[in-house]
Amino acid sequence: MKRRDFMATTTAVLVTLVAGPALADPLADAKAVVAKYASKVSKWDGPTTGPKAQPGKKIVVVAADMKNGGILGVATGIQEAAAAIGWTVTVLDSGGSIDGRTAAFGQAMTLKPDGIIINGFDAVEQKPAMEAAKKAKIPMVSWHAASAVGPVPDVGVFANVTTDAMEVSKAAADYAFVDAGGKPGVIIFTDSTYAIAIAKADKMKEEITKLGGTVLEYVDTPIAETSQRMPQLTTTLLQKYGAKWTHSLAINDIYFDFMGPSLQSAGIAGDGAPKSVAAGDGSESAYQRIRAKQYQAVTVAEPLNLQGWQLVDELNRALAGEKWSGYVSPLHVVTAENVEFDGGPKNSFDPDNGYRQAYKTIWGK
């Protein structure tokens, strides 16, 4: 080999080693993620074995705020599953405040339940009450009480039920990136009261930035105050960013419950920009907006009813002295094009995968 050829080859190898392999097409990669999660969910991939139903149990659900569509959907699933397994359920609505959750947890303890389900708030927030429940040997399971799926031993949670929150956030960000043709200008809405909300928002910001999009602003505003804050906040952000704002990314559908009138007043069409994309939870109102193409393009929905059944199953495993199931429930990118399958006519992501019968079979029902 001539010296000139040798030097050229060596230089090319060094450049490859330093720079790494060429990056794949980010737009194609994002499209693949969206397509994967927008498809039908027709196969049961959850547990098929477990303990038979523990008879006659009394459980209490401490719900963060029943005005939140995700929390309401999970509570409905819990009640449905409890009826199937033969348990009684009391749901306590905390009304969206920390003081309300503290009071509700105290009320739950006075009811001396066989188990407690935490629905929609950080477990660490109520650590003293949870320590009391642990001391009383009351098993606890939760929905969205931590950013990860599975046991949260520090606060005595046998199993935290959720989809993979990071995949939910990635899918939402990827949709915005694709929909904007690779040039989104996004505003991210989150609530620092909740660890899972911050984790999801941070993941959306990371994904948009990694793909080459622009995060215009990262807005921390409480979920409990969306009805008061979002109308004026939307108007202010429109004035600040104008056409640069192509997509809104929020950690929950509830932010978009109160944006529409402000967008409409600004002369923006229901399917115009900025388009709203929620990284959870697939509320009834979100489905209605998506179907009507009125100020929401996408929700990355969780199977709320299924998760209610999973919570009952996990609590049954705890009561039977067995390990948690290890199941991570599926997520679904809901658009106007696919809104009518997997439970869509009922305005929810309710997979047609036979989960009800699967759990009944495990329980011997």
XYZ file of C-alpha atoms in Angstrom:
365
model
C 0.000 0.000 0.000
C 1.340 3.433 -0.920
C 2.058 5.797 1.964
C -0.620 8.276 0.755
C -3.307 5.520 0.683
C -2.196 4.216 4.082
C -2.452 7.694 5.620
C -5.922 8.261 4.104
C -7.186 4.937 5.441
C -5.718 5.589 8.874
C -7.299 9.042 9.006
C -10.714 7.630 8.052
C -10.456 4.992 10.791
C -9.467 7.611 13.367
C -12.397 9.845 12.385
C -14.786 6.894 12.744
C -13.359 6.014 16.145
C -13.651 9.584 17.407
C -17.021 10.457 15.937
C -18.627 7.031 16.220
C -20.866 5.474 13.602
C -23.151 7.679 11.540
C -26.428 8.467 13.292
C -29.582 6.823 11.995
C -32.304 8.989 10.501
C -33.980 10.534 13.594
C -37.243 11.170 11.747
C -37.474 7.535 10.625
C -36.659 6.313 14.134
C -39.329 8.536 15.676
C -41.895 7.390 13.101
C -41.155 3.763 13.996
C -41.761 4.436 17.700
C -45.078 6.162 17.001
C -46.211 3.364 14.647
C -45.327 0.701 17.222
C -47.446 2.247 19.952
C -50.314 3.304 17.685
C -51.062 -0.318 16.715
C -53.797 -2.512 18.202
C -53.258 -4.261 21.538
C -54.997 -7.615 21.099
C -52.741 -10.118 22.897
C -52.638 -10.611 26.676
C -49.030 -10.329 27.825
C -49.680 -10.199 31.573
C -49.599 -12.878 34.273
C -51.333 -16.226 33.806
C -50.610 -17.689 37.239
C -50.979 -16.422 40.793
C -52.815 -16.941 44.068
C -56.516 -17.679 44.229
C -58.778 -14.925 45.518
C -58.272 -14.103 49.181
C -61.888 -14.042 50.384
C -63.944 -11.179 51.788
C -61.333 -8.423 51.927
C -62.106 -4.770 52.625
C -59.901 -2.262 50.809
C -59.664 1.520 50.769
C -58.583 3.628 47.808
C -56.975 6.970 48.690
C -57.434 8.995 45.487
C -55.496 12.210 44.859
C -58.278 13.957 42.946
C -61.265 12.292 41.294
C -61.583 15.243 38.893
C -58.429 13.872 37.229
C -59.511 11.533 34.415
C -56.632 9.115 34.968
C -57.332 8.718 38.664
C -61.049 8.331 38.011
C -60.422 5.664 35.366
C -58.184 3.644 37.675
C -60.707 3.886 40.522
C -63.430 2.594 38.192
C -61.234 -0.363 37.246
C -60.517 -1.127 40.898
C -64.224 -1.192 41.699
C -64.951 -3.465 38.735
C -62.146 -5.886 39.652
C -63.058 -5.874 43.355
C -66.602 -6.922 42.460
C -65.168 -9.787 40.396
C -62.843 -11.019 43.151
C -65.442 -10.561 45.916
C -64.066 -7.602 47.871
C -65.638 -4.380 49.157
C -64.134 -1.015 48.219
C -64.263 2.447 49.778
C -62.919 5.313 47.638
C -61.772 8.460 49.467
C -61.366 11.573 47.295
C -58.593 13.871 48.564
C -59.768 16.801 46.412
C -56.370 17.603 44.897
C -54.553 18.966 47.966
C -51.804 17.666 50.242
C -53.923 18.401 53.308
C -56.786 16.507 51.698
C -54.560 13.480 51.080
C -53.289 13.567 54.653
C -56.863 13.657 55.971
C -57.995 10.895 53.599
C -55.097 8.655 54.591
C -55.965 9.184 58.247
C -59.563 8.265 57.508
C -58.380 5.173 55.649
C -56.470 4.010 58.703
C -59.505 4.426 60.974
C -61.460 2.091 58.668
C -58.960 -0.697 59.491
C -58.838 -2.047 55.938
C -57.208 -5.265 54.782
C -55.344 -3.261 52.149
C -54.815 0.298 50.887
C -54.498 1.472 47.289
C -52.763 4.817 46.731
C -54.163 6.364 43.579
C -52.271 9.166 41.872
C -49.871 10.825 44.332
C -46.267 10.441 45.472
C -45.866 7.864 48.198
C -43.107 9.856 49.929
C -45.494 12.774 50.439
C -47.485 10.752 52.992
C -44.525 8.904 54.492
C -45.622 9.233 58.153
C -49.047 7.753 57.380
C -47.475 5.038 55.270
C -45.104 4.160 58.086
C -48.159 3.746 60.310
C -49.746 1.455 57.722
C -46.541 -0.599 57.502
C -46.441 -0.895 61.288
C -50.064 -2.084 61.250
C -49.083 -4.650 58.583
C -51.608 -3.278 56.085
C -50.374 -4.088 52.569
C -50.301 -1.192 50.112
C -50.207 -0.993 46.339
C -50.215 2.173 44.265
C -50.803 3.825 40.908
C -48.323 6.542 39.895
C -46.877 6.797 43.406
C -43.321 6.573 42.032
C -41.611 6.947 38.669
C -40.719 3.251 38.426
C -42.859 0.130 38.151
C -42.840 -2.441 40.953
C -42.043 -2.456 44.674
C -41.203 0.765 46.542
C -39.850 -0.796 49.749
C -38.750 2.482 51.360
C -42.396 3.437 51.906
C -43.889 -0.035 52.102
C -45.508 -0.183 48.649
C -45.791 -3.809 47.518
C -46.142 -2.782 43.857
C -46.434 0.535 42.030
C -48.523 0.118 38.876
C -47.894 2.252 35.811
C -46.853 1.976 32.217
C -43.182 2.624 31.470
C -43.318 6.375 32.078
C -40.163 6.994 30.071
C -41.585 5.186 27.045
C -44.798 7.209 27.360
C -42.775 10.419 27.348
C -40.569 9.289 24.476
C -43.604 8.367 22.375
C -45.227 11.769 22.999
C -42.046 13.645 22.102
C -41.477 11.481 19.030
C -45.006 12.204 17.777
C -44.438 15.955 18.071
C -41.116 15.621 16.256
C -42.650 13.646 13.387
C -45.744 15.823 13.139
C -43.583 18.944 12.865
C -41.486 17.418 10.092
C -38.448 17.285 12.344
C -38.642 20.941 13.389
C -40.890 21.191 16.468
C -40.969 24.128 18.825
C -42.455 22.717 22.011
C -43.622 23.980 25.376
C -43.627 21.328 28.111
C -46.134 21.453 30.981
C -45.448 19.607 34.231
C -46.042 19.724 37.991
C -43.048 19.509 40.343
C -45.326 18.306 43.146
C -44.974 14.829 41.642
C -41.694 12.997 41.057
C -43.182 11.042 38.161
C -44.321 14.283 36.495
C -40.831 15.755 36.614
C -39.295 12.505 35.343
C -41.722 12.433 32.403
C -41.210 16.093 31.531
C -37.430 15.757 31.731
C -37.577 12.760 29.398
C -39.677 14.697 26.855
C -37.214 17.582 26.992
C -34.275 15.205 26.574
C -35.910 13.420 23.616
C -36.884 16.588 21.746
C -33.394 18.035 22.231
C -31.679 14.790 21.203
C -33.725 14.588 18.009
C -32.884 18.170 17.102
C -36.104 19.950 18.018
C -36.476 23.068 20.159
C -37.855 23.315 23.691
C -39.188 26.855 23.895
C -40.168 26.705 27.551
C -40.517 24.274 30.441
C -43.566 25.302 32.480
C -44.107 24.075 36.040
C -47.746 24.648 36.983
C -49.829 22.611 39.453
C -52.277 20.060 38.086
C -54.730 21.011 40.836
C -54.812 24.617 39.570
C -55.060 24.040 35.816
C -58.610 25.400 35.576
C -57.484 28.753 37.026
C -54.045 29.014 35.436
C -54.161 27.507 31.950
C -56.486 29.999 30.157
C -54.328 33.067 30.872
C -51.074 31.101 30.670
C -52.016 29.895 27.179
C -52.726 33.450 26.026
C -49.429 34.704 27.479
C -47.414 31.951 25.791
C -49.107 32.591 22.434
C -48.156 36.255 22.672
C -44.591 35.339 23.619
C -43.844 32.656 21.010
C -46.405 32.996 18.227
C -45.816 30.608 15.313
C -42.621 29.233 16.891
C -44.865 27.236 19.241
C -45.825 24.188 17.167
C -46.665 21.637 19.900
C -47.619 21.483 23.566
C -46.306 18.493 25.506
C -47.914 17.838 28.898
C -47.541 15.097 31.468
C -51.324 14.743 31.714
C -54.425 15.420 29.613
C -55.871 17.728 32.260
C -53.692 20.641 31.094
C -55.555 20.595 27.790
C -58.986 20.609 29.440
C -58.641 24.375 29.789
C -56.540 25.519 26.788
C -59.155 25.329 24.034
C -61.079 28.570 24.667
C -57.867 30.619 24.709
C -56.650 29.020 21.475
C -60.031 29.578 19.862
C -60.071 33.228 20.957
C -56.693 33.637 19.261
C -58.216 32.439 15.968
C -56.516 29.036 16.010
C -58.445 26.154 14.442
C -59.179 23.020 16.465
C -56.575 21.062 14.499
C -54.162 23.979 14.145
C -50.848 24.742 15.843
C -49.867 24.595 18.595
C -51.037 20.977 18.678
C -51.531 19.362 22.077
C -49.866 16.024 22.887
C -50.289 14.434 26.321
C -47.878 11.925 27.832
C -50.739 10.340 29.811
C -53.296 9.316 30.773
C -55.995 8.920 28.142
C -58.910 10.656 29.844
C -62.453 10.646 28.462
C -62.252 14.350 27.625
C -58.971 13.776 25.755
C -60.580 11.077 23.612
C -63.473 13.405 22.832
C -61.135 16.223 21.797
C -59.039 13.928 19.620
C -62.091 12.439 17.911
C -63.527 15.906 17.210
C -60.092 17.339 16.272
C -60.659 20.075 18.813
C -57.455 21.266 20.490
C -55.815 17.903 21.167
C -53.995 15.760 18.617
C -52.720 12.888 20.761
C -52.832 11.265 24.149
C -50.366 8.531 25.025
C -52.950 6.579 26.942
C -52.589 4.156 29.793
C -55.028 1.233 30.133
C -56.634 2.746 33.225
C -59.307 0.100 33.724
C -56.797 -2.710 33.217
C -54.464 -1.044 35.722
C -57.317 -1.037 38.246
C -57.575 -4.805 37.773
C -53.807 -5.141 38.106
C -53.857 -3.200 41.389
C -56.424 -5.617 42.810
C -54.373 -8.584 41.574
C -51.162 -7.202 43.089
C -52.940 -6.587 46.400
C -54.268 -10.153 46.292
C -50.687 -11.391 45.819
C -49.547 -9.297 48.797
C -52.348 -10.675 50.984
C -51.402 -14.216 49.922
C -47.761 -13.647 50.821
C -46.500 -13.965 47.258
C -44.284 -11.745 45.081
C -45.613 -9.028 42.788
C -46.462 -10.123 39.251
C -43.752 -8.166 37.434
C -46.266 -6.988 34.829
C -45.788 -3.650 33.040
C -49.018 -2.573 31.340
C -49.046 -1.436 27.686
C -49.277 2.132 26.412
C -51.113 3.412 23.353
C -50.584 6.434 21.093
C -54.151 7.593 20.411
C -54.757 9.712 17.312
C -57.787 10.719 15.250
C -56.893 7.867 12.887
C -56.987 5.044 15.471
C -59.300 6.468 18.145
C -62.070 3.965 17.429
C -60.298 0.743 18.421
C -59.086 -0.769 21.726
C -61.898 0.799 23.732
C -62.058 4.066 21.810
C -65.857 4.102 21.411
C -66.005 4.226 25.226
C -63.506 7.105 25.237
C -60.766 5.094 26.903
C -57.828 2.822 26.117
C -59.330 -0.499 27.113
C -57.307 -3.188 25.321
C -59.231 -5.936 23.595
C -56.804 -8.536 24.969
C -58.998 -10.490 27.392
C -57.433 -9.138 30.582
C -60.617 -9.438 32.635
C -60.953 -13.151 31.980
C -57.211 -13.657 32.477
C -57.389 -12.217 36.000
C -60.629 -14.060 36.831
C -58.967 -17.320 35.816
C -56.010 -16.617 38.108
C -58.371 -15.855 40.991
C -60.467 -18.978 40.379
C -63.572 -16.951 39.506
